[in-house]
Each structure stands twice: as structure tokens, then as C-alpha cells.
mmCIF file of C-alpha atoms and ligand atoms in Angstrom:
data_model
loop_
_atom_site.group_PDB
_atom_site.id
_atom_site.type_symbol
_atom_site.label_atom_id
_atom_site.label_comp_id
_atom_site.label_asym_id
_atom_site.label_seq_id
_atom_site.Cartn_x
_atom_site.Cartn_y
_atom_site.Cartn_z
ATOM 1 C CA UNK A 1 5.590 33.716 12.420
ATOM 2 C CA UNK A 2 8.957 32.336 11.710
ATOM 3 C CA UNK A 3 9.028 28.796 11.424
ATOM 4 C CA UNK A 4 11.784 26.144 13.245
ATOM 5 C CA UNK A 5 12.936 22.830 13.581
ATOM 6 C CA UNK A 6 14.287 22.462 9.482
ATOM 7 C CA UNK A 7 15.044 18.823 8.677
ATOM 8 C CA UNK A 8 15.739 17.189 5.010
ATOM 9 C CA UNK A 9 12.132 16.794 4.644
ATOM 10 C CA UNK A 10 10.296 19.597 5.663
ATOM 11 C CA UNK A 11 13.278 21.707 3.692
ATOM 12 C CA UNK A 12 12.137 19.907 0.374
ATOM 13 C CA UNK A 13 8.537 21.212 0.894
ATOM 14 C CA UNK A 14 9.418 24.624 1.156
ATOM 15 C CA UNK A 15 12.374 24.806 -1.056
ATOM 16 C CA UNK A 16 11.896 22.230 -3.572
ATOM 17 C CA UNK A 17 14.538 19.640 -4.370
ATOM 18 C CA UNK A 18 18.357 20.205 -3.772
ATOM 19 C CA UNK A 19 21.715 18.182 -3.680
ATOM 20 C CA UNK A 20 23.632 20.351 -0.993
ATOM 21 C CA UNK A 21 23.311 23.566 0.387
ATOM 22 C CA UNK A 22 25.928 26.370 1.170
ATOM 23 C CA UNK A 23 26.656 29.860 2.771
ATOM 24 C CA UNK A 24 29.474 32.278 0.746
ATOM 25 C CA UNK A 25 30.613 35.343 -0.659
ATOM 26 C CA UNK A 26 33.066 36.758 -3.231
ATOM 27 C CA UNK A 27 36.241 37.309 -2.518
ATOM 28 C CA UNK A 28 36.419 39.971 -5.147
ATOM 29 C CA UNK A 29 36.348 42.681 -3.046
ATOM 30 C CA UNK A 30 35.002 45.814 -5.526
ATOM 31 C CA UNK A 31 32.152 42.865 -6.773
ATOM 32 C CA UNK A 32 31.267 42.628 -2.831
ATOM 33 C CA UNK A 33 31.434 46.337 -1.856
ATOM 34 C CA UNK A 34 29.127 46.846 -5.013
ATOM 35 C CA UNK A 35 26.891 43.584 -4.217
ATOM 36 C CA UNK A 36 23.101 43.411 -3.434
ATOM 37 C CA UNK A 37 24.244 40.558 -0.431
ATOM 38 C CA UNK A 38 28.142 38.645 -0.879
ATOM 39 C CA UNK A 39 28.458 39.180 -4.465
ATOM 40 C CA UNK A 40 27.912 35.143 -5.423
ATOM 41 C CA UNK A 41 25.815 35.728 -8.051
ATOM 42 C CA UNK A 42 28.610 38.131 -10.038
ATOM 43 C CA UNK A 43 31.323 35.898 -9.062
ATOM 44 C CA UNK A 44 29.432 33.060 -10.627
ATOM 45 C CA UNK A 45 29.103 35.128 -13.831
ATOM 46 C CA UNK A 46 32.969 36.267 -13.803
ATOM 47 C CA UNK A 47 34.070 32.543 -13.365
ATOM 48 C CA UNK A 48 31.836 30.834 -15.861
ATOM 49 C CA UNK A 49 32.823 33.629 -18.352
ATOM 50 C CA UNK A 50 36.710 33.300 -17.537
ATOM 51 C CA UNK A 51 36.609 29.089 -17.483
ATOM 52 C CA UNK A 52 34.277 29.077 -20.864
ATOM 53 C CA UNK A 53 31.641 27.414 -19.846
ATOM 54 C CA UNK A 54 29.317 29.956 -21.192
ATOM 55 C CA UNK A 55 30.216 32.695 -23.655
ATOM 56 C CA UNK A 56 27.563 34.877 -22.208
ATOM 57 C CA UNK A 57 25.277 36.258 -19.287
ATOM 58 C CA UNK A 58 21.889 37.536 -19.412
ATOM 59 C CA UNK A 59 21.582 40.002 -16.391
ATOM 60 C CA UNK A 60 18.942 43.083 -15.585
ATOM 61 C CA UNK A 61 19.965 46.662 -15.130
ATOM 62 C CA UNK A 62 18.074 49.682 -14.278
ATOM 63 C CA UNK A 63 18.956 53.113 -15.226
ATOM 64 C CA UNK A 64 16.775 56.593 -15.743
ATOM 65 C CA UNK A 65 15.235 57.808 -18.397
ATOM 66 C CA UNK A 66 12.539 60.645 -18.414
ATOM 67 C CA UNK A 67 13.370 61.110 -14.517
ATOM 68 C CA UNK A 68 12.152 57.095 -13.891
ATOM 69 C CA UNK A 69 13.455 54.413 -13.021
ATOM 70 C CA UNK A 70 13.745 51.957 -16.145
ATOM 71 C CA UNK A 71 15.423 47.979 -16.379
ATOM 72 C CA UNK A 72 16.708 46.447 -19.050
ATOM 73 C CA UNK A 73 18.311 42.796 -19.897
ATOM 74 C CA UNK A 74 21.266 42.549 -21.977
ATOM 75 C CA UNK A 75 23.684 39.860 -22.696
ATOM 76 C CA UNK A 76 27.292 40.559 -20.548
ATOM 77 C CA UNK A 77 30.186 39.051 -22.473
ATOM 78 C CA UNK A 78 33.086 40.912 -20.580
ATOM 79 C CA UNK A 79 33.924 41.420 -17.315
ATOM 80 C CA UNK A 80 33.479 45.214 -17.237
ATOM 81 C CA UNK A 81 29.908 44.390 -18.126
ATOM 82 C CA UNK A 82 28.824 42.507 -15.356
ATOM 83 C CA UNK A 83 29.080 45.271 -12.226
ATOM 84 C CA UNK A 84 26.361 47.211 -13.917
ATOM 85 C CA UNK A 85 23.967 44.946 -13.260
ATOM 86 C CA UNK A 86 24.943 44.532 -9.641
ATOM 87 C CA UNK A 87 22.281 45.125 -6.839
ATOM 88 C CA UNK A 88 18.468 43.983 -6.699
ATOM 89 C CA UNK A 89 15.602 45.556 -8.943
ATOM 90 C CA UNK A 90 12.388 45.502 -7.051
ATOM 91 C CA UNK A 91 10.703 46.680 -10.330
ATOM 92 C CA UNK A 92 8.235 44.560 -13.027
ATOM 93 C CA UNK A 93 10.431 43.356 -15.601
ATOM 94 C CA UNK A 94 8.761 41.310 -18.743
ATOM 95 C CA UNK A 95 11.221 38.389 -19.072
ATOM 96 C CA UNK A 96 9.059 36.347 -21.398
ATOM 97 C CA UNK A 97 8.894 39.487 -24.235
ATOM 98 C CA UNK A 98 12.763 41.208 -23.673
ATOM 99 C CA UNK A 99 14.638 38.376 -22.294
ATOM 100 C CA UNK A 100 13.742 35.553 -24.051
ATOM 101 C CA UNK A 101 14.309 36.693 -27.563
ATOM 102 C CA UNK A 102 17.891 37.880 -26.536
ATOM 103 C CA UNK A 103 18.849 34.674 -25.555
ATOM 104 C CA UNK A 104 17.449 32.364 -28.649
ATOM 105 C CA UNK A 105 19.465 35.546 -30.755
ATOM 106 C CA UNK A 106 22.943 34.847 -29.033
ATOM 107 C CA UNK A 107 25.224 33.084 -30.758
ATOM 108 C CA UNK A 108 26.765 30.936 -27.558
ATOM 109 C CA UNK A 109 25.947 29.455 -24.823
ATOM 110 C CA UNK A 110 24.346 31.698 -22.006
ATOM 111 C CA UNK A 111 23.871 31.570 -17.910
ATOM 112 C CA UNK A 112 20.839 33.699 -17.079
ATOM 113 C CA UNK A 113 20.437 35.258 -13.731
ATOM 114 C CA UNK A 114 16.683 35.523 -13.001
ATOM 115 C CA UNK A 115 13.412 35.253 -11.053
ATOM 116 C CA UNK A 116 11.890 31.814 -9.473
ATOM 117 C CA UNK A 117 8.769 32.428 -12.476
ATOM 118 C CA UNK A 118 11.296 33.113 -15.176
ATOM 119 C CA UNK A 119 13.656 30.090 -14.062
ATOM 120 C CA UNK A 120 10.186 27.792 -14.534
ATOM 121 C CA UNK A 121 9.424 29.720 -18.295
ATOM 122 C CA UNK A 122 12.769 28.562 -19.347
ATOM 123 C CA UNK A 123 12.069 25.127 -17.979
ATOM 124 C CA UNK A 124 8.819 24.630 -19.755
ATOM 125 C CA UNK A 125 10.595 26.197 -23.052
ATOM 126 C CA UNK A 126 13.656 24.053 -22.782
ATOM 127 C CA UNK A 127 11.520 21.051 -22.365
ATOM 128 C CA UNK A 128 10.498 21.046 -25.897
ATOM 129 C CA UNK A 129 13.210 22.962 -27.481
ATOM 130 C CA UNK A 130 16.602 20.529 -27.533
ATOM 131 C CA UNK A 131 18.632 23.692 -29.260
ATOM 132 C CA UNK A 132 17.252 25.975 -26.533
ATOM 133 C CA UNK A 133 17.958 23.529 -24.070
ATOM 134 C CA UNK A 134 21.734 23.002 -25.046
ATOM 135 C CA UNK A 135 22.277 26.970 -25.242
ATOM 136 C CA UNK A 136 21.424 26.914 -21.591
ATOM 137 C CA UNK A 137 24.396 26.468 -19.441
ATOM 138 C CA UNK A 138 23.499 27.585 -16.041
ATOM 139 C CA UNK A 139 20.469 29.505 -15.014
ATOM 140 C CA UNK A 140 20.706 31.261 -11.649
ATOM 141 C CA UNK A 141 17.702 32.465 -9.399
ATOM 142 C CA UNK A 142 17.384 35.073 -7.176
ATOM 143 C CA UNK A 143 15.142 34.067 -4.177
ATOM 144 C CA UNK A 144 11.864 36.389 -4.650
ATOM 145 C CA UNK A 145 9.422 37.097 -2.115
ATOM 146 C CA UNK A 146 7.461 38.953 -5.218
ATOM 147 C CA UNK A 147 7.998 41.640 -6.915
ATOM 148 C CA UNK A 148 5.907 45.574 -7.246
ATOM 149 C CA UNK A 149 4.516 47.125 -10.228
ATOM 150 C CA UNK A 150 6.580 50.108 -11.429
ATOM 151 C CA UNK A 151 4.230 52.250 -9.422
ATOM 152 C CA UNK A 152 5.869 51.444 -5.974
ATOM 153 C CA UNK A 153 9.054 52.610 -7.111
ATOM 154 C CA UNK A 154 6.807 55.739 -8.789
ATOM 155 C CA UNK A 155 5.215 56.584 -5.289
ATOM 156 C CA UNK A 156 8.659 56.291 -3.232
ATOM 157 C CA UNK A 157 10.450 58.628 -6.070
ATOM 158 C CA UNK A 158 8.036 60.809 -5.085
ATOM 159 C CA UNK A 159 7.766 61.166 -1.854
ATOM 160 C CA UNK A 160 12.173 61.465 -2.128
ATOM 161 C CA UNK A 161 12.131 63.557 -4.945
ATOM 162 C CA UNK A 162 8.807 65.568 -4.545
ATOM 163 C CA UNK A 163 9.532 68.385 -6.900
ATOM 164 C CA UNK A 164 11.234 66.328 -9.507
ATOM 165 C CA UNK A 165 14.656 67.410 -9.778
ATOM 166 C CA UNK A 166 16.904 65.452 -12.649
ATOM 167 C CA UNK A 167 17.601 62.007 -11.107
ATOM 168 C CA UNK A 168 20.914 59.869 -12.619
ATOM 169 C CA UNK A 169 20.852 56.724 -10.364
ATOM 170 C CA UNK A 170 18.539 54.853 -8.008
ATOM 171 C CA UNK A 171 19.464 51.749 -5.856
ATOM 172 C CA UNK A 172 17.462 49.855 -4.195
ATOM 173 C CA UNK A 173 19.692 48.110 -1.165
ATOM 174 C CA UNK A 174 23.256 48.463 -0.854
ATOM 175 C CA UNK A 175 25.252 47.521 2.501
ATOM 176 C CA UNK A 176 25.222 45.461 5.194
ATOM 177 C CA UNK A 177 22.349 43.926 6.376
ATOM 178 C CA UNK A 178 18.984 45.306 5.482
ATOM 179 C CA UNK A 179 21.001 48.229 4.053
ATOM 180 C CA UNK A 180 19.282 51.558 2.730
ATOM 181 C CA UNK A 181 18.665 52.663 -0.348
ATOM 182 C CA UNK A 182 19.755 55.752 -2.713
ATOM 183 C CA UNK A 183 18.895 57.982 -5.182
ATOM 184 C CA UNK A 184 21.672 60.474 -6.491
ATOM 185 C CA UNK A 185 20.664 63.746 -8.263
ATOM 186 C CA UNK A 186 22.292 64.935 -11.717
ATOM 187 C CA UNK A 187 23.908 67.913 -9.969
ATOM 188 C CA UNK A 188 25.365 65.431 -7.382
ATOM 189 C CA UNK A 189 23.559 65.787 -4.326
ATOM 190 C CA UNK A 190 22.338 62.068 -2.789
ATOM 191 C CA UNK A 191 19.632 60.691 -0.443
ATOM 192 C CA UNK A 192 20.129 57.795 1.638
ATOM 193 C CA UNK A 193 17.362 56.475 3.647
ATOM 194 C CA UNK A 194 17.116 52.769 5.459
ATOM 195 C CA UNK A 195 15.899 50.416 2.864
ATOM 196 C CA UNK A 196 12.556 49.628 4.910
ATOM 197 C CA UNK A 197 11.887 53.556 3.435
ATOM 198 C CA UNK A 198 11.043 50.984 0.577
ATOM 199 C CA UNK A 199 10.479 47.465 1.547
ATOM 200 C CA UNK A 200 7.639 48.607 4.324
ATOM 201 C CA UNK A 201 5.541 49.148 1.325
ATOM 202 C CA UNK A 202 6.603 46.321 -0.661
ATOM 203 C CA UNK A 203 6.479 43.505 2.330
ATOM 204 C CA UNK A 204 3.056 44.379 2.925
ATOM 205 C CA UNK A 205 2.057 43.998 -0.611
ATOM 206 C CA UNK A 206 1.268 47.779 -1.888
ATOM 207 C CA UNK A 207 2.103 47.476 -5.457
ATOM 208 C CA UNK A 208 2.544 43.682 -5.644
ATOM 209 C CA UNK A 209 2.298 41.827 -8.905
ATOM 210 C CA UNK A 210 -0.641 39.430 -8.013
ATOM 211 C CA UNK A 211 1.540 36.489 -9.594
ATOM 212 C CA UNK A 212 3.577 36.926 -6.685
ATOM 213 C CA UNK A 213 0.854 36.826 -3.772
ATOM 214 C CA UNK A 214 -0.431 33.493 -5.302
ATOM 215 C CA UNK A 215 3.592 32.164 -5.903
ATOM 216 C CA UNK A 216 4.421 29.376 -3.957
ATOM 217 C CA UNK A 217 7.960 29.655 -5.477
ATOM 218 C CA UNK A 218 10.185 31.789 -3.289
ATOM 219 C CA UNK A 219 13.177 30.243 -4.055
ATOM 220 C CA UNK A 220 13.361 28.995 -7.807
ATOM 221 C CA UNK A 221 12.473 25.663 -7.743
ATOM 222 C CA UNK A 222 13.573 24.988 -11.834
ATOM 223 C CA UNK A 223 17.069 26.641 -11.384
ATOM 224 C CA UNK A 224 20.679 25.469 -11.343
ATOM 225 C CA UNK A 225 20.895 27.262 -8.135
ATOM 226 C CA UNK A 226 19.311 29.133 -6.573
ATOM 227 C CA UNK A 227 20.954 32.327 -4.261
ATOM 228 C CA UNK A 228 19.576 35.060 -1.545
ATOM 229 C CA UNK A 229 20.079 36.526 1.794
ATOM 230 C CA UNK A 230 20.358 34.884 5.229
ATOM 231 C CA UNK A 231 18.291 36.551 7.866
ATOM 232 C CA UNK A 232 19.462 34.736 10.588
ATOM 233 C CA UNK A 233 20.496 36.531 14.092
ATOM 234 C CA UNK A 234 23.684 35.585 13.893
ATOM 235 C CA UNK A 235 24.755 36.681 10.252
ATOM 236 C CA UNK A 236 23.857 40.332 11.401
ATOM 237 C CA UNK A 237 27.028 40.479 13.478
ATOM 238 C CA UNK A 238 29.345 38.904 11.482
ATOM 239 C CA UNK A 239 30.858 41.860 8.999
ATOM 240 C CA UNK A 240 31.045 40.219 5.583
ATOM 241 C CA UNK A 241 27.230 40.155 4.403
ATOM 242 C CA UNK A 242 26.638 36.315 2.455
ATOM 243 C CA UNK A 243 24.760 34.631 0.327
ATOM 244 C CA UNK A 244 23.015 30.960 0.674
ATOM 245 C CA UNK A 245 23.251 29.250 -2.271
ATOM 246 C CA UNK A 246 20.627 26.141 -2.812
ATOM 247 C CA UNK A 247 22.746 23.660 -5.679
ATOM 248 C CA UNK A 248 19.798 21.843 -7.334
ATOM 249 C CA UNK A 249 21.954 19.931 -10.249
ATOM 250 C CA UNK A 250 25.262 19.337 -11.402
ATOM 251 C CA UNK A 251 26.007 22.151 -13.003
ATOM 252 C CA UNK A 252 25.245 23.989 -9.954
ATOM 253 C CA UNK A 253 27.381 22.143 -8.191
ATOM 254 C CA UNK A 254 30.510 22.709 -10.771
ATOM 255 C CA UNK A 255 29.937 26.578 -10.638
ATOM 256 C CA UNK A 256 30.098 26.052 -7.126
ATOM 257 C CA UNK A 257 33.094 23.509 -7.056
ATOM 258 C CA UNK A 258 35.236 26.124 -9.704
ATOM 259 C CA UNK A 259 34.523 29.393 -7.783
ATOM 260 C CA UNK A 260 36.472 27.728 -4.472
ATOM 261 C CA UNK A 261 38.955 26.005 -6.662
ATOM 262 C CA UNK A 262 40.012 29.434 -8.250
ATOM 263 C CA UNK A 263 39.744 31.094 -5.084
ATOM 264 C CA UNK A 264 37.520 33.383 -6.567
ATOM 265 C CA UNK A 265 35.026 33.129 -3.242
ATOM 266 C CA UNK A 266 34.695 31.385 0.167
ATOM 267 C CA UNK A 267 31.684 28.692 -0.004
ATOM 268 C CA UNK A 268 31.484 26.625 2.617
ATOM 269 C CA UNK A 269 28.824 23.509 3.021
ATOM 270 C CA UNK A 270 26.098 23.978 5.630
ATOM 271 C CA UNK A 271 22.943 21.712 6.499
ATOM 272 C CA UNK A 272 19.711 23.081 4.838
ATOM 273 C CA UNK A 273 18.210 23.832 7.961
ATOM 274 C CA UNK A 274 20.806 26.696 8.265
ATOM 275 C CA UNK A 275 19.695 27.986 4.819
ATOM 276 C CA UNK A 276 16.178 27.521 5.551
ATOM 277 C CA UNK A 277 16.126 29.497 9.060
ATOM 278 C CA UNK A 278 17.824 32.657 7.359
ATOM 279 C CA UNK A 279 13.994 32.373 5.448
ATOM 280 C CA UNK A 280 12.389 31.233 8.248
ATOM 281 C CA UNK A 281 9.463 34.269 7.855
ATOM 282 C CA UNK A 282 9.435 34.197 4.501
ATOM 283 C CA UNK A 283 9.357 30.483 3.450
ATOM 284 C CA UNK A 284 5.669 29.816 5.446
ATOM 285 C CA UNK A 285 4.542 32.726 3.296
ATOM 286 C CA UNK A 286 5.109 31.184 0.112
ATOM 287 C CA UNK A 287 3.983 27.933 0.697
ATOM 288 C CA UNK A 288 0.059 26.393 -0.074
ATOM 289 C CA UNK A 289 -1.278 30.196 -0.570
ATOM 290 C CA UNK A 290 -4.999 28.624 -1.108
ATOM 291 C CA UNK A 291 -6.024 30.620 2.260
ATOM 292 C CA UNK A 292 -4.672 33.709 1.524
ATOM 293 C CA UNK A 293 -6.650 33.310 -2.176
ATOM 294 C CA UNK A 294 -9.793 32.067 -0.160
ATOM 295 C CA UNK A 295 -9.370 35.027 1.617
ATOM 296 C CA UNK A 296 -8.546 37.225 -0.792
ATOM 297 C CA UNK A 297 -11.967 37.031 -2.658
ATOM 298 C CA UNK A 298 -13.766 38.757 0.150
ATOM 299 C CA UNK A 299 -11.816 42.069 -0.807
ATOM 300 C CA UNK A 300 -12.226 41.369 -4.743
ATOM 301 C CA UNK A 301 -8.690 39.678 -4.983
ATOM 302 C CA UNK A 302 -8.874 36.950 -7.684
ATOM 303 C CA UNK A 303 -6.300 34.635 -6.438
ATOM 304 C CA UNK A 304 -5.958 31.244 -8.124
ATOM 305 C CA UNK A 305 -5.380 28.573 -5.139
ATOM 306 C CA UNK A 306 -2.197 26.968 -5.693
ATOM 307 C CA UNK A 307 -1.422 23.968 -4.338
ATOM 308 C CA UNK A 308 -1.411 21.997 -7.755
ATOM 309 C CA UNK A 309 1.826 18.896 -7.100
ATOM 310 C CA UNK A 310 2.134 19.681 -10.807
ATOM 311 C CA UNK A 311 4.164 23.034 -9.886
ATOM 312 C CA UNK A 312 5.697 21.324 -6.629
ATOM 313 C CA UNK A 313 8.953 19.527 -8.769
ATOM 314 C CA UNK A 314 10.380 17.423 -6.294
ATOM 315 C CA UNK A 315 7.646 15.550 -6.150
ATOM 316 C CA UNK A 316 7.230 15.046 -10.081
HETATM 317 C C1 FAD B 401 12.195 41.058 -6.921
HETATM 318 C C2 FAD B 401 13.184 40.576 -5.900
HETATM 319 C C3 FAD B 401 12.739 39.876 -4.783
HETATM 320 C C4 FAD B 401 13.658 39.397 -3.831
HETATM 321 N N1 FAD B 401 13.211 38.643 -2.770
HETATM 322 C C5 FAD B 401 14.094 38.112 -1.902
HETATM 323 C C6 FAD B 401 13.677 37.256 -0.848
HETATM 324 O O1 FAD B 401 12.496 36.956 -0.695
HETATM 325 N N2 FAD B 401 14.617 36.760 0.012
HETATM 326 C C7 FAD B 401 15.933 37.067 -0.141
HETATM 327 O O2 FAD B 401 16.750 36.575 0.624
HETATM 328 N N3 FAD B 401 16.361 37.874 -1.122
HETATM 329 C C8 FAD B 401 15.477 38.397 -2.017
HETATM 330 N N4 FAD B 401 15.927 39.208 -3.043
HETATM 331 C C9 FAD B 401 17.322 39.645 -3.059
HETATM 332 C C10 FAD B 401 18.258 38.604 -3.584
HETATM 333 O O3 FAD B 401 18.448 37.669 -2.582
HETATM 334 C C11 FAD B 401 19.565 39.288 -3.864
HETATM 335 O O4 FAD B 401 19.401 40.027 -5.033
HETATM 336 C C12 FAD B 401 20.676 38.307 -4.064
HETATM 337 O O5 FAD B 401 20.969 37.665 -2.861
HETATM 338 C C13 FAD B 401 21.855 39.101 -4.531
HETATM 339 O O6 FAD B 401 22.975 38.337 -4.512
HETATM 340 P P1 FAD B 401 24.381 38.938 -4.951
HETATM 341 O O7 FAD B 401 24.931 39.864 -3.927
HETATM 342 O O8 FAD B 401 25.187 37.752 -5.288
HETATM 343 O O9 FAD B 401 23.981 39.746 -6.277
HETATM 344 P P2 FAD B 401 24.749 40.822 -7.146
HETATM 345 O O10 FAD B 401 26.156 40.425 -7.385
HETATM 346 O O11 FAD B 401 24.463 42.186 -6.581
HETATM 347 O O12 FAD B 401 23.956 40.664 -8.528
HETATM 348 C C14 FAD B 401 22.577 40.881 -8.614
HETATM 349 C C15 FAD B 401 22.046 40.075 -9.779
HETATM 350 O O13 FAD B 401 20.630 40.073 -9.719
HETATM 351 C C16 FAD B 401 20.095 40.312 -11.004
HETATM 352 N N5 FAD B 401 18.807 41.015 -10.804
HETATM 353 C C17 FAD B 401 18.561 42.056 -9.982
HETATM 354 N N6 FAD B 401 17.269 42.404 -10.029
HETATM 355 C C18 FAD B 401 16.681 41.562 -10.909
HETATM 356 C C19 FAD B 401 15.358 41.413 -11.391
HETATM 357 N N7 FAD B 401 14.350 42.192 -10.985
HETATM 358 N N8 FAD B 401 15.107 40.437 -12.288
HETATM 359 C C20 FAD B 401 16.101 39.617 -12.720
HETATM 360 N N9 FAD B 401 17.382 39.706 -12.283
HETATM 361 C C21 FAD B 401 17.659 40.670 -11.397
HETATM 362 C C22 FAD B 401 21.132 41.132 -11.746
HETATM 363 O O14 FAD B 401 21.098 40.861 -13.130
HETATM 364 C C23 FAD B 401 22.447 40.634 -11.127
HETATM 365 O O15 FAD B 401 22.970 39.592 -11.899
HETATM 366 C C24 FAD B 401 15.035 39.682 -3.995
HETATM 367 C C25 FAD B 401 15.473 40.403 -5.121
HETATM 368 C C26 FAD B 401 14.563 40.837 -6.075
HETATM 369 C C27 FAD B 401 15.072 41.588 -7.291
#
């Protein structure tokens, strides 16, 4: 049930702490037509790389090898690097093992663009790591609902692609609103379906990694900001698809400052309770999951109940 009535407080329980909240997208228009929602993210990236105030940019791309879908994290330092990454990966990805090690290797300073779990690894690590700590210069999180095990993206192949012709790209969402999804064949031929083709699956949990049914996390509580969609009624007229965009400290809030100031996007203020009722589903979901784990045991789900106000970080 979609919840209502967002205030200052209630916002905080469900989001964790923030200084100011905002709706936006690029103004870049090839980063927007080839964006996952407005392009924000990538713009961030572009700017911060273009003012030096990081040398470098973890992001996540996917391509195909052995006729599957694969991801892999790499370190953008140009431009031209950064649109390969674009679009959202509903796939396991081991951040801790690949990710991590690239970034203690690079020789700069680096923004990372990653999951609510992976923005709270880097917090713990760059708690009691001062040269870790000063490498990172902004770490941007996607909002997650969770993410699937490689196998979801295994079963829907299939059932596109049932007698395994050579596959050279799959996306997961592109265009406006909930979008669709498509996988184009090495000989050229595409398939676009709707994206709930997909996301049926993965909103009702086939696949999930069981981190993410027991997350209370949704929107990357430990981040610099935090960025996702707006599923509010009246975003799905308007024709430019945006991002929110949660600014949790002040280096947030100087990414967003220098994005506006070099007219690289449009990012205007709005009260959280805007930001908050594009989630409005989604953010009950996430938050106190100790029924769902209660629950969860009678059909042999170990869930841990997870309610601990050590993991809640406003209120630490
Ligand atoms: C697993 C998952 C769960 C999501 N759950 C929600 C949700 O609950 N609510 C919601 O509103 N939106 C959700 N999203 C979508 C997210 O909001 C959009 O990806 C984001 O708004 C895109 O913004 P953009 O257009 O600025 O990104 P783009 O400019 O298209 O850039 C996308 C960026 O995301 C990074 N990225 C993509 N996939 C991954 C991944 N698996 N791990 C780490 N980095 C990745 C890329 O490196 C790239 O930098 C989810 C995405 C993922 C991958």
C-alpha cells in the first residue's frame, strides 16, 4: 500500500538523514536519451571529472560473453568512458572482491557510483582507513529495491532467446517511464518488450538476493547522495523522465551546486515529501522487515530481523 502524508520526520525514518532534497535531469541531451531515468548520475560523473574534483569514476557495465549477460567495474577517467556504463544492471555484482581493490589501486581520487550495501562497505572501510577515506571524493547511490541472482536474467534470456542465437547487447530499462527492455542479436535483429517482461519477476522476489529482502536500506543511507526514479502520477505526463536526488553532506551538495552553475543540468529544490511519494510503495517495504523475516521462517527463509538503530544512521 503506498504510504502518504511525508513530513521532515517521518522522511528521516524511511530515508535516513538528508540536508535538502531535489528533482533534475541532464541537460546533456545524448547522456539523457541514453539514461536509465534523467541522466543525473552521468552528469555528476562528467562534471566532477571536468572541475577536478576527482580524477576518476568507478561505474558498472554489463556486456556478453559466452551468450550471457556479464558486469564489470572499471575506473572511467574520460568522458567517452562514462556512457558505457549508462542504464541500470539488475544483476549480482560482488563489489567487496572487484570493486574495492580497483579503487585502493587508483592513483587519484575517485567518486563511486553504487548500491545502498556497497555505499555502507565503504563507510565501515573508510572509518578506519584515513588514506581510503581521503581517496573518496563523492560516492553516489542508486536507490535499490534489491537486486536478483544472475539466474533471473538467465531465465528471461531464455524465454527471449529460446534457441540461443548469438546475443551482443542486453538492457535492462531504457525510455520513458517504466520503459522496456532489449536484447539485440549479433546479426542485428532486436527484441523489445515492456520492462515489467522483467521486473514482474524481480518485484515479486524470484531470484532475489536474500540481503535484499532483509535490507532496510532502499535508498543509501551512507552516501553523498543518493539518486532514483520518481513514481509519482504526475511525473508520468511530463516528457523529460527525472531523477530525485537525496543530498546527505556537503559534498553532495557541491556536486549538486556545480552541475546548475555550469548549466550542465536543471535541479531544482523540492520538499522531501515530494521525493518520498515518488517511493511511496516502495519505501514501507524496506523499512523494519522483522515481519516479513518472522514470516519468512515458516517457508524455510532465514531472514535476520533487522531493526538494529545501529544500521539506522540518523539516529547514531
Ligand atoms: C539493482 C537496482 C535496483 C534499483 N532499485 C530502484 C528502486 O528501488 N527505486 C528506484 O527509483 N530506482 C531503482 N533503481 C534504478 C535507479 O534509480 C536508476 O538506475 C537511477 O535512477 C539511474 O539514474 P541515471 O539516469 O542518472 O543513471 P545513468 O546515467 O543511466 O547511469 C547509471 C549508473 O548506475 C550505475 N549502475 C547501474 N547498475 C548498477 C549496479 N548493479 N551496481 C552498481 N552500479 C550500477 C552505472 O555505473 C551508472 O553509473 C535500481 C537500479 C538497480 C541497478
Amino acid at each position: 500500500m503506498a504510504k502518504t502524508g511525508w513530513n521532515e520526520l517521518t522522511a528521516k525514518q524511511y530515508i535516513g538523514d538528508f540536508k535538502s532534497t531535489y528533482f533534475g535531469y541532464s541537460l546533456i541531451e545524448s547522456i539523457r536519451a541514453n539514461a536509465a531515468s534523467g541522466g543525473m548520475i552521468s552528469t555528476f560523473i562528467i562534471d566532477g571529472l571536468r572541475s577536478k574534483r576527482f580524477d576518476g569514476a568507478l561505474l558498472c557495465r554489463s556486456y556478453i560473453e559466452n551468450n550471457e549477460v556479464k558486469t564489470q567495474y572499471y575506473i572511467a577517467t574520460q568522458e567517452e568512458e562514462i556512457a558505457q556504463s549508462q542504464g541500470s544492471k539488475y544483476i549480482a555484482v560482488r563489489f567487496g572482491v572487484d570493486a574495492v581493490p580497483l579503487i585502493k589501486a587508483f592513483p587519484g581520487r575517485v567518486a563511486v557510483v553504487c548500491l545502498p550495501c556497497e555505499a555502507t562497505i565503504l563507510n565501515n572501510l573508510r572509518s578506519r582507513d584515513e588514506a581510503f577515506d581521503k581517496k573518496l571524493a563523492l560516492v553516489i547511490s542508486l536507490y535499490c529495491g534489491h537486486n536478483s541472482e544472475k539466474a533471473l536474467t538467465e531465465m528471461v534470456l531464455r524465454k527471449l532467446n529460446p534457441k540461443n542465437k548469438p546475443i551482443k547487447d542486453y538492457r535492462y530499462r531504457f525510455g520513458h517511464w517504466r520503459g522496456n527492455l532489449k536484447l539485440t542479436f549479433e546479426d542485428g535483429e532486436e527484441i523489445v518488450k515492456p520492462f515489467h517482461y522483467f521486473s514482474d519477476y524481480q518485484n515479486l522476489f524470484f531470484f532475489s538476493e536474500t540481503e535484499g529482502m532483509q535490507c532496510i536500506d532502499q535508498t543509501g543511507f551512507h552516501a553523498d547522495l543518493s539518486i532514483g526514479d520518481i513514481w509519482s502520477m504526475d511525473m508520468k505526463s511530463n516528457p523529460i523522465k527525472h531523477n530525485a536526488i537525496i543530498v546527505r553532506t556537503d559534498a553532495g551538495q557541491a556536486a549538486v551546486d556545480s552541475v546548475n552553475e555550469h548549466g550542465l543540468a536543471n535541479v531544482y529544490e523540492v520538499p522531501v515529501g515530494r521525493v518520498c511519494a515518488g517511493q511511496a510503495r516502495s519505501l514501507p517495504l524496506h523499512h523494519n522487515v522483522n515481519a516479513r523475516a518472522w514470516a519468512g521462517r515458516r517457508y524455510g527463509l532465514k531472514l535476520k530481523p533487522n531493526s538494529d538503530p545501529n544500521l539506522l544512521c540518523w539516529k547514531n
